């Protein structure tokens, strides 16, 4: 009987110790920290990324900051992933690795003054025009052949600059162009798109093992449509 009591005591101690380990384990030990630009559009897109990570059994948190800082800090390893960017940022930030299934599609438009004679705008046209844009400087230079324009984060401010003749053109997401041009009767959105761009999710290279699973998860989500469930 004495031996049985000791066996029960030992079993209880082992169970208590195991419970202590579980309780004291950090709650966010397996949480992936995703960084992104601080905009309303990006906040909407987090729902899709969250669904993809949940599909592979991972928890995530989102952190919002200026675009270039976001990329720099993901590249440095401070954060685990970049929510959504265009293909090509991995050339500028070599520690980022792209998940090959797109996470979203966006279109880019030009805003001009109504009094302007500009009726269409391409990236090549911007070589000889003054313009403002929120997009990353070096990516813009690659598209225009060297002209980076003026980098301005706020689409509203860009429309104001166009309206007050500080620049010829504002280049931004179509959804932003439509929203903010509607608030200023001196400007219009050029009907022809500058381009459509696919956006991709990027992980830091230390998490490259997640890429196949995330690709599969996003592909499954995208069966409902690339922009389904994201109310831009």
PDB file of C-alpha atoms in Angstrom:
ATOM      1  CA  UNK A   1       0.000   0.000   0.000  1.00  0.00           C
ATOM      2  CA  UNK A   2       2.865   2.340   0.878  1.00  0.00           C
ATOM      3  CA  UNK A   3       4.421   1.726  -2.539  1.00  0.00           C
ATOM      4  CA  UNK A   4       1.112   2.511  -4.248  1.00  0.00           C
ATOM      5  CA  UNK A   5       0.782   5.785  -2.332  1.00  0.00           C
ATOM      6  CA  UNK A   6       4.282   6.839  -3.416  1.00  0.00           C
ATOM      7  CA  UNK A   7       3.502   5.984  -7.036  1.00  0.00           C
ATOM      8  CA  UNK A   8       0.411   8.190  -6.835  1.00  0.00           C
ATOM      9  CA  UNK A   9       2.438  11.037  -5.304  1.00  0.00           C
ATOM     10  CA  UNK A  10       5.091  10.784  -8.023  1.00  0.00           C
ATOM     11  CA  UNK A  11       2.419  10.736 -10.732  1.00  0.00           C
ATOM     12  CA  UNK A  12       0.807  13.819  -9.180  1.00  0.00           C
ATOM     13  CA  UNK A  13       4.139  15.693  -9.096  1.00  0.00           C
ATOM     14  CA  UNK A  14       4.834  14.834 -12.749  1.00  0.00           C
ATOM     15  CA  UNK A  15       1.342  15.988 -13.751  1.00  0.00           C
ATOM     16  CA  UNK A  16       1.712  19.229 -11.787  1.00  0.00           C
ATOM     17  CA  UNK A  17       5.098  19.921 -13.373  1.00  0.00           C
ATOM     18  CA  UNK A  18       3.724  19.265 -16.856  1.00  0.00           C
ATOM     19  CA  UNK A  19       0.808  21.591 -16.157  1.00  0.00           C
ATOM     20  CA  UNK A  20       3.215  24.286 -14.974  1.00  0.00           C
ATOM     21  CA  UNK A  21       5.152  24.022 -18.242  1.00  0.00           C
ATOM     22  CA  UNK A  22       1.975  24.478 -20.284  1.00  0.00           C
ATOM     23  CA  UNK A  23       0.758  27.408 -18.216  1.00  0.00           C
ATOM     24  CA  UNK A  24       4.065  29.266 -18.329  1.00  0.00           C
ATOM     25  CA  UNK A  25       4.624  28.788 -22.082  1.00  0.00           C
ATOM     26  CA  UNK A  26       4.494  32.198 -23.855  1.00  0.00           C
ATOM     27  CA  UNK A  27       1.080  32.680 -25.399  1.00  0.00           C
ATOM     28  CA  UNK A  28       2.497  34.137 -28.612  1.00  0.00           C
ATOM     29  CA  UNK A  29       5.332  31.642 -29.077  1.00  0.00           C
ATOM     30  CA  UNK A  30       4.034  30.502 -32.481  1.00  0.00           C
ATOM     31  CA  UNK A  31       2.481  33.795 -33.564  1.00  0.00           C
ATOM     32  CA  UNK A  32       3.697  35.235 -36.850  1.00  0.00           C
ATOM     33  CA  UNK A  33       4.015  39.017 -36.897  1.00  0.00           C
ATOM     34  CA  UNK A  34       2.931  40.518 -40.224  1.00  0.00           C
ATOM     35  CA  UNK A  35       3.823  44.105 -41.074  1.00  0.00           C
ATOM     36  CA  UNK A  36       2.091  46.325 -43.619  1.00  0.00           C
ATOM     37  CA  UNK A  37       1.426  49.891 -44.653  1.00  0.00           C
ATOM     38  CA  UNK A  38      -0.934  51.787 -42.362  1.00  0.00           C
ATOM     39  CA  UNK A  39      -3.977  52.333 -44.592  1.00  0.00           C
ATOM     40  CA  UNK A  40      -7.643  51.403 -44.451  1.00  0.00           C
ATOM     41  CA  UNK A  41      -7.134  49.243 -47.568  1.00  0.00           C
ATOM     42  CA  UNK A  42      -4.385  47.222 -45.917  1.00  0.00           C
ATOM     43  CA  UNK A  43      -6.505  46.704 -42.809  1.00  0.00           C
ATOM     44  CA  UNK A  44      -9.239  45.178 -44.955  1.00  0.00           C
ATOM     45  CA  UNK A  45      -6.760  42.840 -46.621  1.00  0.00           C
ATOM     46  CA  UNK A  46      -5.602  41.429 -43.281  1.00  0.00           C
ATOM     47  CA  UNK A  47      -8.723  39.246 -43.182  1.00  0.00           C
ATOM     48  CA  UNK A  48      -7.512  37.268 -46.190  1.00  0.00           C
ATOM     49  CA  UNK A  49      -4.010  36.781 -44.820  1.00  0.00           C
ATOM     50  CA  UNK A  50      -5.425  35.741 -41.453  1.00  0.00           C
ATOM     51  CA  UNK A  51      -7.601  33.116 -43.164  1.00  0.00           C
ATOM     52  CA  UNK A  52      -4.580  31.727 -45.041  1.00  0.00           C
ATOM     53  CA  UNK A  53      -2.478  31.407 -41.884  1.00  0.00           C
ATOM     54  CA  UNK A  54      -5.365  29.881 -39.939  1.00  0.00           C
ATOM     55  CA  UNK A  55      -5.738  27.302 -42.718  1.00  0.00           C
ATOM     56  CA  UNK A  56      -2.184  26.111 -42.016  1.00  0.00           C
ATOM     57  CA  UNK A  57      -2.652  26.209 -38.235  1.00  0.00           C
ATOM     58  CA  UNK A  58      -0.764  29.418 -37.464  1.00  0.00           C
ATOM     59  CA  UNK A  59      -1.717  32.482 -35.436  1.00  0.00           C
ATOM     60  CA  UNK A  60      -0.861  35.951 -36.718  1.00  0.00           C
ATOM     61  CA  UNK A  61      -0.826  39.542 -35.560  1.00  0.00           C
ATOM     62  CA  UNK A  62      -0.693  42.638 -37.762  1.00  0.00           C
ATOM     63  CA  UNK A  63       1.458  45.732 -37.335  1.00  0.00           C
ATOM     64  CA  UNK A  64       0.868  48.949 -39.287  1.00  0.00           C
ATOM     65  CA  UNK A  65       3.534  51.482 -40.248  1.00  0.00           C
ATOM     66  CA  UNK A  66       4.835  53.535 -43.207  1.00  0.00           C
ATOM     67  CA  UNK A  67       5.458  51.467 -46.342  1.00  0.00           C
ATOM     68  CA  UNK A  68       9.244  51.715 -46.568  1.00  0.00           C
ATOM     69  CA  UNK A  69       9.740  51.163 -42.829  1.00  0.00           C
ATOM     70  CA  UNK A  70       7.526  48.101 -43.031  1.00  0.00           C
ATOM     71  CA  UNK A  71       9.684  46.577 -45.755  1.00  0.00           C
ATOM     72  CA  UNK A  72      12.925  47.497 -43.994  1.00  0.00           C
ATOM     73  CA  UNK A  73      11.833  45.918 -40.725  1.00  0.00           C
ATOM     74  CA  UNK A  74      10.568  42.727 -42.354  1.00  0.00           C
ATOM     75  CA  UNK A  75      13.838  42.533 -44.278  1.00  0.00           C
ATOM     76  CA  UNK A  76      15.780  42.937 -41.014  1.00  0.00           C
ATOM     77  CA  UNK A  77      13.832  40.093 -39.395  1.00  0.00           C
ATOM     78  CA  UNK A  78      12.026  42.235 -36.828  1.00  0.00           C
ATOM     79  CA  UNK A  79       8.744  41.087 -38.389  1.00  0.00           C
ATOM     80  CA  UNK A  80       8.005  37.733 -39.993  1.00  0.00           C
ATOM     81  CA  UNK A  81       6.178  38.768 -43.154  1.00  0.00           C
ATOM     82  CA  UNK A  82       5.010  41.638 -45.358  1.00  0.00           C
ATOM     83  CA  UNK A  83       1.261  41.570 -45.969  1.00  0.00           C
ATOM     84  CA  UNK A  84       1.106  42.522 -49.648  1.00  0.00           C
ATOM     85  CA  UNK A  85       3.518  44.039 -52.131  1.00  0.00           C
ATOM     86  CA  UNK A  86       4.253  44.000 -55.837  1.00  0.00           C
ATOM     87  CA  UNK A  87       6.622  41.485 -57.344  1.00  0.00           C
ATOM     88  CA  UNK A  88      10.079  43.013 -57.515  1.00  0.00           C
ATOM     89  CA  UNK A  89      10.432  44.249 -53.936  1.00  0.00           C
ATOM     90  CA  UNK A  90      12.478  41.121 -53.249  1.00  0.00           C
ATOM     91  CA  UNK A  91      15.175  42.595 -55.508  1.00  0.00           C
ATOM     92  CA  UNK A  92      15.367  45.637 -53.231  1.00  0.00           C
ATOM     93  CA  UNK A  93      14.892  43.729 -49.970  1.00  0.00           C
ATOM     94  CA  UNK A  94      16.717  40.407 -50.485  1.00  0.00           C
ATOM     95  CA  UNK A  95      15.590  38.708 -47.263  1.00  0.00           C
ATOM     96  CA  UNK A  96      11.980  38.722 -48.480  1.00  0.00           C
ATOM     97  CA  UNK A  97      10.685  35.635 -50.278  1.00  0.00           C
ATOM     98  CA  UNK A  98       7.488  35.751 -52.306  1.00  0.00           C
ATOM     99  CA  UNK A  99       4.538  33.410 -51.903  1.00  0.00           C
ATOM    100  CA  UNK A 100       3.796  32.751 -55.599  1.00  0.00           C
ATOM    101  CA  UNK A 101      -0.004  32.736 -55.335  1.00  0.00           C
ATOM    102  CA  UNK A 102      -1.264  36.357 -55.439  1.00  0.00           C
ATOM    103  CA  UNK A 103      -3.086  37.718 -52.427  1.00  0.00           C
ATOM    104  CA  UNK A 104      -4.898  40.517 -54.281  1.00  0.00           C
ATOM    105  CA  UNK A 105      -5.120  42.538 -57.486  1.00  0.00           C
ATOM    106  CA  UNK A 106      -5.163  46.320 -57.666  1.00  0.00           C
ATOM    107  CA  UNK A 107      -5.365  48.868 -60.445  1.00  0.00           C
ATOM    108  CA  UNK A 108      -3.406  52.103 -60.721  1.00  0.00           C
ATOM    109  CA  UNK A 109      -4.909  55.332 -62.076  1.00  0.00           C
ATOM    110  CA  UNK A 110      -3.883  58.889 -62.847  1.00  0.00           C
ATOM    111  CA  UNK A 111      -5.536  62.039 -61.505  1.00  0.00           C
ATOM    112  CA  UNK A 112      -5.169  65.215 -63.573  1.00  0.00           C
ATOM    113  CA  UNK A 113      -6.629  68.713 -63.612  1.00  0.00           C
ATOM    114  CA  UNK A 114      -9.802  69.114 -65.665  1.00  0.00           C
ATOM    115  CA  UNK A 115      -8.146  72.020 -67.459  1.00  0.00           C
ATOM    116  CA  UNK A 116      -5.251  69.783 -68.505  1.00  0.00           C
ATOM    117  CA  UNK A 117      -4.963  68.376 -72.022  1.00  0.00           C
ATOM    118  CA  UNK A 118      -3.759  65.031 -70.624  1.00  0.00           C
ATOM    119  CA  UNK A 119      -6.174  62.294 -71.721  1.00  0.00           C
ATOM    120  CA  UNK A 120      -4.123  59.174 -70.947  1.00  0.00           C
ATOM    121  CA  UNK A 121      -1.104  58.381 -68.800  1.00  0.00           C
ATOM    122  CA  UNK A 122       1.351  55.491 -69.029  1.00  0.00           C
ATOM    123  CA  UNK A 123       4.508  54.864 -67.038  1.00  0.00           C
ATOM    124  CA  UNK A 124       6.519  55.982 -70.073  1.00  0.00           C
ATOM    125  CA  UNK A 125       4.568  59.256 -70.208  1.00  0.00           C
ATOM    126  CA  UNK A 126       5.748  60.024 -66.679  1.00  0.00           C
ATOM    127  CA  UNK A 127       9.308  60.463 -67.927  1.00  0.00           C
ATOM    128  CA  UNK A 128       8.321  63.956 -69.065  1.00  0.00           C
ATOM    129  CA  UNK A 129       5.589  64.862 -66.558  1.00  0.00           C
ATOM    130  CA  UNK A 130       5.761  65.997 -62.953  1.00  0.00           C
ATOM    131  CA  UNK A 131       3.875  63.651 -60.655  1.00  0.00           C
ATOM    132  CA  UNK A 132       3.336  62.569 -57.064  1.00  0.00           C
ATOM    133  CA  UNK A 133       2.702  59.020 -55.878  1.00  0.00           C
ATOM    134  CA  UNK A 134       2.660  56.983 -52.647  1.00  0.00           C
ATOM    135  CA  UNK A 135       4.508  54.085 -54.281  1.00  0.00           C
ATOM    136  CA  UNK A 136       8.069  53.063 -53.382  1.00  0.00           C
ATOM    137  CA  UNK A 137      10.587  55.333 -55.095  1.00  0.00           C
ATOM    138  CA  UNK A 138      12.849  52.685 -56.611  1.00  0.00           C
ATOM    139  CA  UNK A 139       9.926  50.651 -57.927  1.00  0.00           C
ATOM    140  CA  UNK A 140       8.540  53.775 -59.602  1.00  0.00           C
ATOM    141  CA  UNK A 141      11.947  54.504 -61.133  1.00  0.00           C
ATOM    142  CA  UNK A 142      11.995  51.000 -62.582  1.00  0.00           C
ATOM    143  CA  UNK A 143       8.593  51.579 -64.203  1.00  0.00           C
ATOM    144  CA  UNK A 144       9.286  55.055 -65.580  1.00  0.00           C
ATOM    145  CA  UNK A 145      12.873  54.598 -66.669  1.00  0.00           C
ATOM    146  CA  UNK A 146      14.346  56.717 -63.899  1.00  0.00           C
ATOM    147  CA  UNK A 147      11.814  59.370 -62.865  1.00  0.00           C
ATOM    148  CA  UNK A 148      10.705  58.749 -59.274  1.00  0.00           C
ATOM    149  CA  UNK A 149       8.427  61.770 -59.044  1.00  0.00           C
ATOM    150  CA  UNK A 150       7.576  63.075 -55.574  1.00  0.00           C
ATOM    151  CA  UNK A 151       6.791  60.512 -52.900  1.00  0.00           C
ATOM    152  CA  UNK A 152       3.710  61.497 -50.878  1.00  0.00           C
ATOM    153  CA  UNK A 153       2.003  58.928 -48.665  1.00  0.00           C
ATOM    154  CA  UNK A 154      -1.472  60.481 -48.561  1.00  0.00           C
ATOM    155  CA  UNK A 155      -3.641  60.146 -51.716  1.00  0.00           C
ATOM    156  CA  UNK A 156      -5.712  63.082 -50.471  1.00  0.00           C
ATOM    157  CA  UNK A 157      -2.591  65.265 -50.371  1.00  0.00           C
ATOM    158  CA  UNK A 158      -1.616  64.129 -53.868  1.00  0.00           C
ATOM    159  CA  UNK A 159      -5.007  65.164 -55.261  1.00  0.00           C
ATOM    160  CA  UNK A 160      -4.569  68.540 -53.532  1.00  0.00           C
ATOM    161  CA  UNK A 161      -1.163  68.944 -55.210  1.00  0.00           C
ATOM    162  CA  UNK A 162      -2.657  68.212 -58.632  1.00  0.00           C
ATOM    163  CA  UNK A 163      -5.559  70.586 -58.024  1.00  0.00           C
ATOM    164  CA  UNK A 164      -3.206  73.416 -57.038  1.00  0.00           C
ATOM    165  CA  UNK A 165      -0.870  72.836 -60.010  1.00  0.00           C
ATOM    166  CA  UNK A 166       2.090  71.674 -57.955  1.00  0.00           C
ATOM    167  CA  UNK A 167       2.359  68.560 -60.154  1.00  0.00           C
ATOM    168  CA  UNK A 168       0.855  67.513 -63.487  1.00  0.00           C
ATOM    169  CA  UNK A 169      -0.374  64.096 -62.393  1.00  0.00           C
ATOM    170  CA  UNK A 170      -1.188  62.060 -59.296  1.00  0.00           C
ATOM    171  CA  UNK A 171      -0.515  58.316 -59.540  1.00  0.00           C
ATOM    172  CA  UNK A 172      -2.278  56.095 -57.003  1.00  0.00           C
ATOM    173  CA  UNK A 173      -4.575  53.124 -56.520  1.00  0.00           C
ATOM    174  CA  UNK A 174      -7.742  53.521 -58.589  1.00  0.00           C
ATOM    175  CA  UNK A 175      -9.941  53.141 -55.524  1.00  0.00           C
ATOM    176  CA  UNK A 176      -8.150  56.078 -53.867  1.00  0.00           C
ATOM    177  CA  UNK A 177      -8.174  58.141 -57.057  1.00  0.00           C
ATOM    178  CA  UNK A 178     -11.948  57.802 -57.396  1.00  0.00           C
ATOM    179  CA  UNK A 179     -12.603  58.549 -53.724  1.00  0.00           C
ATOM    180  CA  UNK A 180     -10.451  61.656 -53.383  1.00  0.00           C
ATOM    181  CA  UNK A 181     -10.944  63.132 -56.855  1.00  0.00           C
ATOM    182  CA  UNK A 182     -14.681  63.194 -56.128  1.00  0.00           C
ATOM    183  CA  UNK A 183     -13.962  65.709 -53.351  1.00  0.00           C
ATOM    184  CA  UNK A 184     -12.271  68.247 -55.653  1.00  0.00           C
ATOM    185  CA  UNK A 185     -14.103  69.706 -58.651  1.00  0.00           C
ATOM    186  CA  UNK A 186     -10.855  70.807 -60.315  1.00  0.00           C
ATOM    187  CA  UNK A 187      -9.584  67.276 -60.998  1.00  0.00           C
ATOM    188  CA  UNK A 188     -10.669  64.087 -62.757  1.00  0.00           C
ATOM    189  CA  UNK A 189      -9.545  60.470 -62.883  1.00  0.00           C
ATOM    190  CA  UNK A 190      -8.191  59.507 -66.303  1.00  0.00           C
ATOM    191  CA  UNK A 191     -10.491  56.771 -67.596  1.00  0.00           C
ATOM    192  CA  UNK A 192      -7.722  54.560 -68.966  1.00  0.00           C
ATOM    193  CA  UNK A 193      -5.861  52.694 -66.223  1.00  0.00           C
ATOM    194  CA  UNK A 194      -2.126  53.157 -65.853  1.00  0.00           C
ATOM    195  CA  UNK A 195      -1.951  49.429 -65.131  1.00  0.00           C
ATOM    196  CA  UNK A 196      -3.277  46.496 -63.135  1.00  0.00           C
ATOM    197  CA  UNK A 197      -0.922  44.886 -60.632  1.00  0.00           C
ATOM    198  CA  UNK A 198      -0.991  41.642 -58.697  1.00  0.00           C
ATOM    199  CA  UNK A 199      -0.018  41.854 -55.040  1.00  0.00           C
ATOM    200  CA  UNK A 200       1.833  39.046 -53.283  1.00  0.00           C
ATOM    201  CA  UNK A 201       2.516  38.048 -49.698  1.00  0.00           C
ATOM    202  CA  UNK A 202       6.186  37.962 -48.671  1.00  0.00           C
ATOM    203  CA  UNK A 203       7.784  36.080 -45.782  1.00  0.00           C
ATOM    204  CA  UNK A 204      11.214  36.584 -44.278  1.00  0.00           C
ATOM    205  CA  UNK A 205      13.588  33.940 -45.584  1.00  0.00           C
ATOM    206  CA  UNK A 206      13.818  32.327 -42.141  1.00  0.00           C
ATOM    207  CA  UNK A 207      10.195  31.234 -42.682  1.00  0.00           C
ATOM    208  CA  UNK A 208      10.561  29.996 -46.266  1.00  0.00           C
ATOM    209  CA  UNK A 209       9.294  26.573 -45.184  1.00  0.00           C
ATOM    210  CA  UNK A 210       5.812  28.135 -44.910  1.00  0.00           C
ATOM    211  CA  UNK A 211       5.690  29.089 -48.594  1.00  0.00           C
ATOM    212  CA  UNK A 212       4.292  25.801 -50.018  1.00  0.00           C
ATOM    213  CA  UNK A 213       1.523  25.636 -47.405  1.00  0.00           C
ATOM    214  CA  UNK A 214       0.632  29.331 -47.753  1.00  0.00           C
ATOM    215  CA  UNK A 215       0.592  28.981 -51.540  1.00  0.00           C
ATOM    216  CA  UNK A 216      -1.877  26.113 -51.265  1.00  0.00           C
ATOM    217  CA  UNK A 217      -4.029  27.983 -48.723  1.00  0.00           C
ATOM    218  CA  UNK A 218      -4.203  31.166 -50.817  1.00  0.00           C
ATOM    219  CA  UNK A 219      -4.936  29.158 -53.956  1.00  0.00           C
ATOM    220  CA  UNK A 220      -7.898  27.570 -52.195  1.00  0.00           C
ATOM    221  CA  UNK A 221      -9.143  30.958 -50.954  1.00  0.00           C
ATOM    222  CA  UNK A 222      -8.710  32.466 -54.433  1.00  0.00           C
ATOM    223  CA  UNK A 223     -11.062  29.887 -55.954  1.00  0.00           C
ATOM    224  CA  UNK A 224     -13.827  32.257 -54.852  1.00  0.00           C
ATOM    225  CA  UNK A 225     -12.124  35.079 -56.753  1.00  0.00           C
ATOM    226  CA  UNK A 226      -8.932  37.013 -56.159  1.00  0.00           C
ATOM    227  CA  UNK A 227     -10.787  39.935 -54.572  1.00  0.00           C
ATOM    228  CA  UNK A 228     -13.626  37.950 -52.979  1.00  0.00           C
ATOM    229  CA  UNK A 229     -14.325  38.799 -49.358  1.00  0.00           C
ATOM    230  CA  UNK A 230     -12.257  41.994 -49.408  1.00  0.00           C
ATOM    231  CA  UNK A 231     -14.614  44.944 -49.711  1.00  0.00           C
ATOM    232  CA  UNK A 232     -12.374  47.660 -51.150  1.00  0.00           C
TER     233      UNK A 232
END
